[in-house]
Short mmCIF file of C-alpha atoms in Angstrom, two decimals:
data_model
loop_
_atom_site.label_atom_id
_atom_site.label_comp_id
_atom_site.label_asym_id
_atom_site.label_seq_id
_atom_site.Cartn_x
_atom_site.Cartn_y
_atom_site.Cartn_z
CA MET A 941 12.92 0.14 18.55
CA GLY A 942 10.51 3.00 18.96
CA VAL A 943 10.45 6.57 17.26
CA ARG A 944 13.11 8.61 18.65
CA GLY A 945 13.60 12.05 18.74
CA SER A 946 12.56 15.07 16.33
CA PRO A 947 8.77 16.35 15.35
CA ALA A 948 9.59 15.02 11.64
CA GLY A 949 9.15 11.27 13.29
CA ALA A 950 12.88 10.45 12.63
CA LEU A 951 13.72 6.73 12.82
CA ASP A 952 16.85 4.82 13.68
CA PRO A 953 17.41 2.81 10.31
CA ALA A 954 18.95 0.01 12.24
CA ALA A 955 15.96 -0.57 14.29
CA VAL A 956 13.63 -0.17 11.12
CA GLY A 957 16.10 -2.78 9.39
CA ALA A 958 15.42 -4.89 12.65
CA ARG A 959 11.51 -5.01 12.16
CA LEU A 960 12.08 -5.72 8.55
CA ALA A 961 13.95 -8.73 9.20
CA SER A 962 11.00 -9.77 11.94
CA VAL A 963 8.42 -8.87 9.24
CA ARG A 964 10.45 -11.21 6.73
CA GLU A 965 10.59 -14.12 8.69
CA ARG A 966 7.15 -14.04 9.56
CA ILE A 967 6.11 -13.81 5.77
CA ALA A 968 8.32 -16.87 5.22
CA ALA A 969 7.05 -18.88 7.89
CA ALA A 970 3.20 -18.19 6.70
CA CYS A 971 4.67 -18.97 3.15
CA ARG A 972 5.81 -21.99 4.40
CA ARG A 973 2.40 -22.83 6.04
CA ALA A 974 0.54 -22.37 2.51
CA GLY A 975 3.28 -23.73 0.18
CA ARG A 976 4.69 -20.42 -1.39
CA HIS A 977 7.71 -18.99 -2.05
CA PRO A 978 8.46 -15.97 0.27
CA GLU A 979 9.46 -13.80 -2.81
CA GLU A 980 5.97 -13.81 -4.22
CA VAL A 981 5.60 -11.27 -1.40
CA ARG A 982 6.51 -7.79 -1.18
CA VAL A 983 6.22 -5.29 1.68
CA VAL A 984 4.80 -1.80 1.35
CA ALA A 985 6.08 0.57 4.06
CA VAL A 986 3.24 2.82 4.92
CA VAL A 987 4.86 6.22 6.00
CA LYS A 988 1.16 7.86 6.63
CA GLY A 989 1.98 10.56 9.42
CA PHE A 990 5.61 10.23 9.55
CA GLY A 991 8.02 12.98 8.17
CA ALA A 992 10.56 12.39 5.39
CA GLU A 993 13.41 11.53 7.52
CA ALA A 994 11.46 8.32 8.57
CA ALA A 995 10.46 7.14 5.18
CA ALA A 996 13.97 7.89 4.26
CA ALA A 997 15.21 5.45 7.05
CA VAL A 998 13.33 3.04 5.68
CA VAL A 999 14.85 3.09 1.86
CA ARG A 1000 18.35 3.07 4.05
CA ALA A 1001 17.14 0.13 5.66
CA GLY A 1002 16.69 -1.81 2.49
CA LEU A 1003 13.12 -1.52 1.92
CA ARG A 1004 12.14 0.69 -1.19
CA ASP A 1005 8.56 0.28 -1.58
CA LEU A 1006 6.63 3.24 0.13
CA GLY A 1007 2.95 3.92 0.51
CA GLU A 1008 0.86 6.93 1.68
CA ASN A 1009 -2.56 7.43 2.18
CA ARG A 1010 -2.79 11.06 1.01
CA VAL A 1011 -2.17 13.03 -2.08
CA GLN A 1012 -1.56 15.74 -0.33
CA GLU A 1013 0.86 14.75 2.37
CA ALA A 1014 3.01 12.93 -0.79
CA ARG A 1015 3.28 15.88 -2.39
CA ALA A 1016 5.66 17.42 0.14
CA LYS A 1017 6.86 14.18 1.43
CA ILE A 1018 8.09 12.44 -1.77
CA PRO A 1019 10.67 15.19 -2.84
CA ALA A 1020 11.91 15.53 0.32
CA VAL A 1021 12.54 11.81 0.57
CA ARG A 1022 14.43 12.12 -2.78
CA ASP A 1023 16.69 14.79 -1.54
CA LEU A 1024 17.51 12.60 1.52
CA VAL A 1025 18.54 9.44 -0.12
CA GLY A 1026 19.23 10.62 -3.55
CA GLU A 1027 18.15 9.51 -7.06
CA GLU A 1028 20.37 6.07 -6.91
CA ALA A 1029 18.21 5.05 -3.79
CA ALA A 1030 15.07 6.23 -5.23
CA ALA A 1031 11.99 4.65 -3.75
CA THR A 1032 8.56 3.26 -5.35
CA TRP A 1033 5.91 5.07 -4.15
CA HIS A 1034 2.58 3.25 -3.74
CA LEU A 1035 -0.67 5.32 -3.09
CA VAL A 1036 -2.93 3.10 -0.58
CA GLY A 1037 -5.51 5.19 0.43
CA HIS A 1038 -8.63 6.66 -1.45
CA LEU A 1039 -7.88 8.67 -4.80
CA GLN A 1040 -10.52 11.20 -5.44
CA ARG A 1041 -11.10 12.53 -8.75
CA ASN A 1042 -9.75 16.19 -8.08
CA LYS A 1043 -6.48 14.22 -7.15
CA ALA A 1044 -5.84 12.13 -10.15
CA ARG A 1045 -3.46 14.56 -11.88
CA TRP A 1046 -1.09 14.35 -8.66
CA ALA A 1047 -1.41 10.65 -8.27
CA VAL A 1048 -0.16 10.38 -11.74
CA GLU A 1049 2.63 12.69 -11.10
CA LEU A 1050 3.48 11.27 -7.64
CA PHE A 1051 2.58 7.61 -7.83
CA ASP A 1052 4.22 4.60 -9.63
CA TRP A 1053 1.23 2.35 -8.34
CA VAL A 1054 -2.27 3.12 -7.28
CA HIS A 1055 -4.04 0.19 -4.96
CA SER A 1056 -7.59 1.78 -4.63
CA VAL A 1057 -9.27 2.57 -8.07
CA ASP A 1058 -12.71 1.97 -7.17
CA SER A 1059 -14.85 3.96 -9.85
CA GLY A 1060 -14.96 4.25 -13.69
CA THR A 1061 -14.76 7.83 -12.89
CA VAL A 1062 -11.38 7.67 -11.22
CA ALA A 1063 -10.35 5.46 -13.81
CA HIS A 1064 -11.20 7.78 -16.46
CA GLU A 1065 -9.28 10.66 -15.26
CA LEU A 1066 -6.46 8.69 -14.08
CA SER A 1067 -6.14 7.51 -17.42
CA ARG A 1068 -6.60 10.83 -18.93
CA ARG A 1069 -3.67 12.61 -16.59
CA ALA A 1070 -1.53 9.80 -17.19
CA THR A 1071 -1.73 9.76 -21.11
CA SER A 1072 -1.19 13.43 -21.07
CA ALA A 1073 2.21 13.07 -18.82
CA ARG A 1074 3.09 10.32 -21.27
CA ARG A 1075 3.41 7.98 -18.25
CA THR A 1076 1.68 4.10 -17.49
CA VAL A 1077 0.58 3.99 -13.70
CA ARG A 1078 0.10 0.56 -12.48
CA VAL A 1079 -3.18 -0.06 -10.91
CA LEU A 1080 -5.37 -2.44 -8.43
CA VAL A 1081 -8.72 -2.26 -8.30
CA GLU A 1082 -10.14 -1.77 -5.03
CA VAL A 1083 -12.93 -4.26 -3.71
CA ASN A 1084 -14.99 -3.85 -0.65
CA VAL A 1085 -15.33 -7.48 0.15
CA ALA A 1086 -16.92 -7.38 3.63
CA GLY A 1087 -19.72 -4.36 2.39
CA GLU A 1088 -18.62 -2.24 4.99
CA PRO A 1089 -20.20 1.27 4.82
CA THR A 1090 -17.28 3.33 6.02
CA LYS A 1091 -14.85 1.62 3.74
CA HIS A 1092 -14.11 2.62 0.16
CA GLY A 1093 -13.89 0.06 -2.72
CA VAL A 1094 -16.39 -1.68 -5.55
CA ALA A 1095 -18.69 -4.15 -4.82
CA PRO A 1096 -17.42 -7.43 -5.38
CA GLU A 1097 -20.39 -8.31 -8.14
CA ALA A 1098 -18.97 -5.19 -9.56
CA ALA A 1099 -15.42 -5.41 -9.92
CA PRO A 1100 -15.34 -7.88 -13.00
CA GLU A 1101 -16.52 -5.08 -15.18
CA LEU A 1102 -14.16 -2.58 -13.34
CA VAL A 1103 -11.25 -4.61 -13.92
CA GLU A 1104 -11.85 -4.69 -17.76
CA LEU A 1105 -12.78 -0.82 -17.99
CA VAL A 1106 -9.36 0.27 -16.29
CA ALA A 1107 -7.92 -2.80 -18.40
CA SER A 1108 -9.06 -0.99 -21.61
CA LEU A 1109 -7.84 2.38 -20.77
CA PRO A 1110 -4.83 3.74 -22.27
CA GLY A 1111 -1.98 5.14 -19.55
CA LEU A 1112 -3.02 2.06 -16.80
CA ARG A 1113 -1.91 -1.10 -16.32
CA VAL A 1114 -4.25 -3.00 -14.17
CA GLU A 1115 -2.17 -5.58 -11.87
CA GLY A 1116 -4.73 -7.32 -9.66
CA LEU A 1117 -7.18 -6.16 -6.69
CA MET A 1118 -6.76 -4.66 -3.28
CA THR A 1119 -8.85 -4.91 -0.24
CA VAL A 1120 -9.00 -3.69 3.24
CA ALA A 1121 -10.22 -6.23 5.96
CA PRO A 1122 -12.65 -5.28 9.05
CA LEU A 1123 -10.73 -4.46 12.27
CA SER A 1124 -10.70 -7.55 14.29
CA PRO A 1125 -8.31 -8.47 17.41
CA ASP A 1126 -8.62 -12.08 15.70
CA PRO A 1127 -6.49 -12.22 12.51
CA GLU A 1128 -8.74 -15.66 11.48
CA SER A 1129 -11.97 -13.95 11.45
CA VAL A 1130 -10.93 -11.93 8.32
CA ARG A 1131 -9.38 -14.86 6.49
CA TRP A 1132 -12.72 -15.32 4.73
CA VAL A 1133 -12.07 -11.66 3.49
CA PHE A 1134 -8.59 -12.50 1.91
CA ARG A 1135 -9.86 -15.57 0.44
CA ALA A 1136 -12.76 -14.14 -1.14
CA LEU A 1137 -10.61 -11.57 -2.86
CA ARG A 1138 -8.69 -14.49 -4.42
CA HIS A 1139 -11.22 -16.33 -5.39
CA LEU A 1140 -12.71 -13.21 -7.24
CA ARG A 1141 -9.24 -12.57 -8.88
CA ASP A 1142 -9.00 -16.11 -9.76
CA ARG A 1143 -12.74 -15.71 -11.24
CA ILE A 1144 -11.83 -12.69 -13.28
CA ARG A 1145 -8.69 -13.99 -15.01
CA THR A 1146 -10.63 -17.06 -15.97
CA ASP A 1147 -13.40 -15.40 -17.30
CA ARG A 1148 -11.78 -12.20 -18.81
CA GLY A 1149 -8.61 -13.33 -19.47
CA LEU A 1150 -6.57 -10.78 -17.68
CA GLU A 1151 -3.26 -11.67 -16.01
CA LEU A 1152 -3.75 -9.95 -12.65
CA ARG A 1153 -0.77 -11.09 -10.72
CA GLU A 1154 -1.18 -9.04 -7.72
CA LEU A 1155 -3.35 -9.03 -4.61
CA SER A 1156 -2.68 -5.85 -2.01
CA MET A 1157 -4.13 -7.71 1.43
CA GLY A 1158 -2.90 -7.60 4.59
CA MET A 1159 -1.70 -4.98 7.08
CA THR A 1160 0.15 -5.31 10.48
CA ASP A 1161 -2.20 -7.00 12.81
CA ASP A 1162 -3.48 -9.62 10.01
CA PHE A 1163 -1.16 -9.98 7.30
CA GLU A 1164 0.18 -13.42 7.98
CA VAL A 1165 -3.28 -14.74 7.53
CA ALA A 1166 -3.31 -12.80 4.24
CA VAL A 1167 -0.08 -13.89 3.00
CA GLU A 1168 -1.15 -17.65 3.81
CA GLU A 1169 -4.11 -16.60 1.43
CA GLY A 1170 -1.98 -15.59 -1.26
CA ALA A 1171 -1.42 -11.85 -1.25
CA THR A 1172 1.35 -10.69 -3.02
CA TRP A 1173 1.47 -7.04 -1.59
CA VAL A 1174 1.37 -6.65 2.25
CA ARG A 1175 0.89 -2.65 3.57
CA LEU A 1176 2.43 -2.33 7.01
CA GLY A 1177 2.91 0.45 8.82
CA ARG A 1178 3.37 0.07 12.88
CA ALA A 1179 4.99 -3.14 12.09
CA LEU A 1180 7.87 -1.62 10.43
CA LEU A 1181 7.82 2.09 11.88
CA GLY A 1182 6.15 1.77 15.39
CA GLU A 1183 3.35 3.82 16.47
CA ARG A 1184 2.33 6.89 14.53
CA PRO A 1185 3.44 10.14 16.10
CA THR A 1186 0.53 11.87 17.46
CA ALA A 1187 -0.05 15.58 18.15
CA GLU A 1188 0.83 14.98 22.20
CA THR A 1189 3.78 13.08 21.80
CA GLU A 1190 5.24 15.92 19.37
CA ARG A 1191 4.37 18.63 21.93
CA VAL A 1192 6.33 16.47 24.73
CA ARG A 1193 9.39 15.94 21.99
CA SER A 1194 9.00 19.76 21.39
CA VAL A 1195 9.32 20.48 25.03
CA ARG A 1196 11.91 18.01 25.86
CA ASP A 1197 14.05 19.11 22.87
CA SER A 1198 14.02 22.89 23.49
#
């Protein structure tokens, strides 16, 4: 089920569909363990590093929530995917990577969801751009639960104030929280991160009177634990698409296919 034959990173929709079915079975099993309904959990296919044809294969396999890490990459990819699949199969696009203030304009034009608002500065600019474009962007506040210096996200103690700010801004709809757990070979070792985010969300709900239905947490190596702890969005790349093409694999392909 690996990536097959093109420098654009094309994938076989049937292979993606088989992977997606496996992922959904694993989500359902995690939900059973936690006493949840599988319908509560949705999947974002993170297509960072893959070409438009690969993203289109995901849509053709039946998954229309696509995630991108970089605004610049999305500017070319999103219109290309739309051309490949047509308007009737249009995807919902999620920005799951860090958003810089100077990219807010493009984020508003390209994305339906932004999972990574982590400062008042970014929130204000996103609001200004969304209002100007007469759009409403669905927003998650990114929280650096583990306090990793290499990761983005607001500190947990500052999250309630930022959530309340986002909730007050026109053009934005605050939907919940997002986090990225530390890399670990043992998913159980990061369970506390997901649990802490859920507890933080619940506390903000109670204290601030906000709905905050969404928890975006869990990736390929730890999504089952995240689901057990309350994830409503899991962000999956490798589990659906295989390994991302590297410069070396693309060089080998170009030689092989020439």
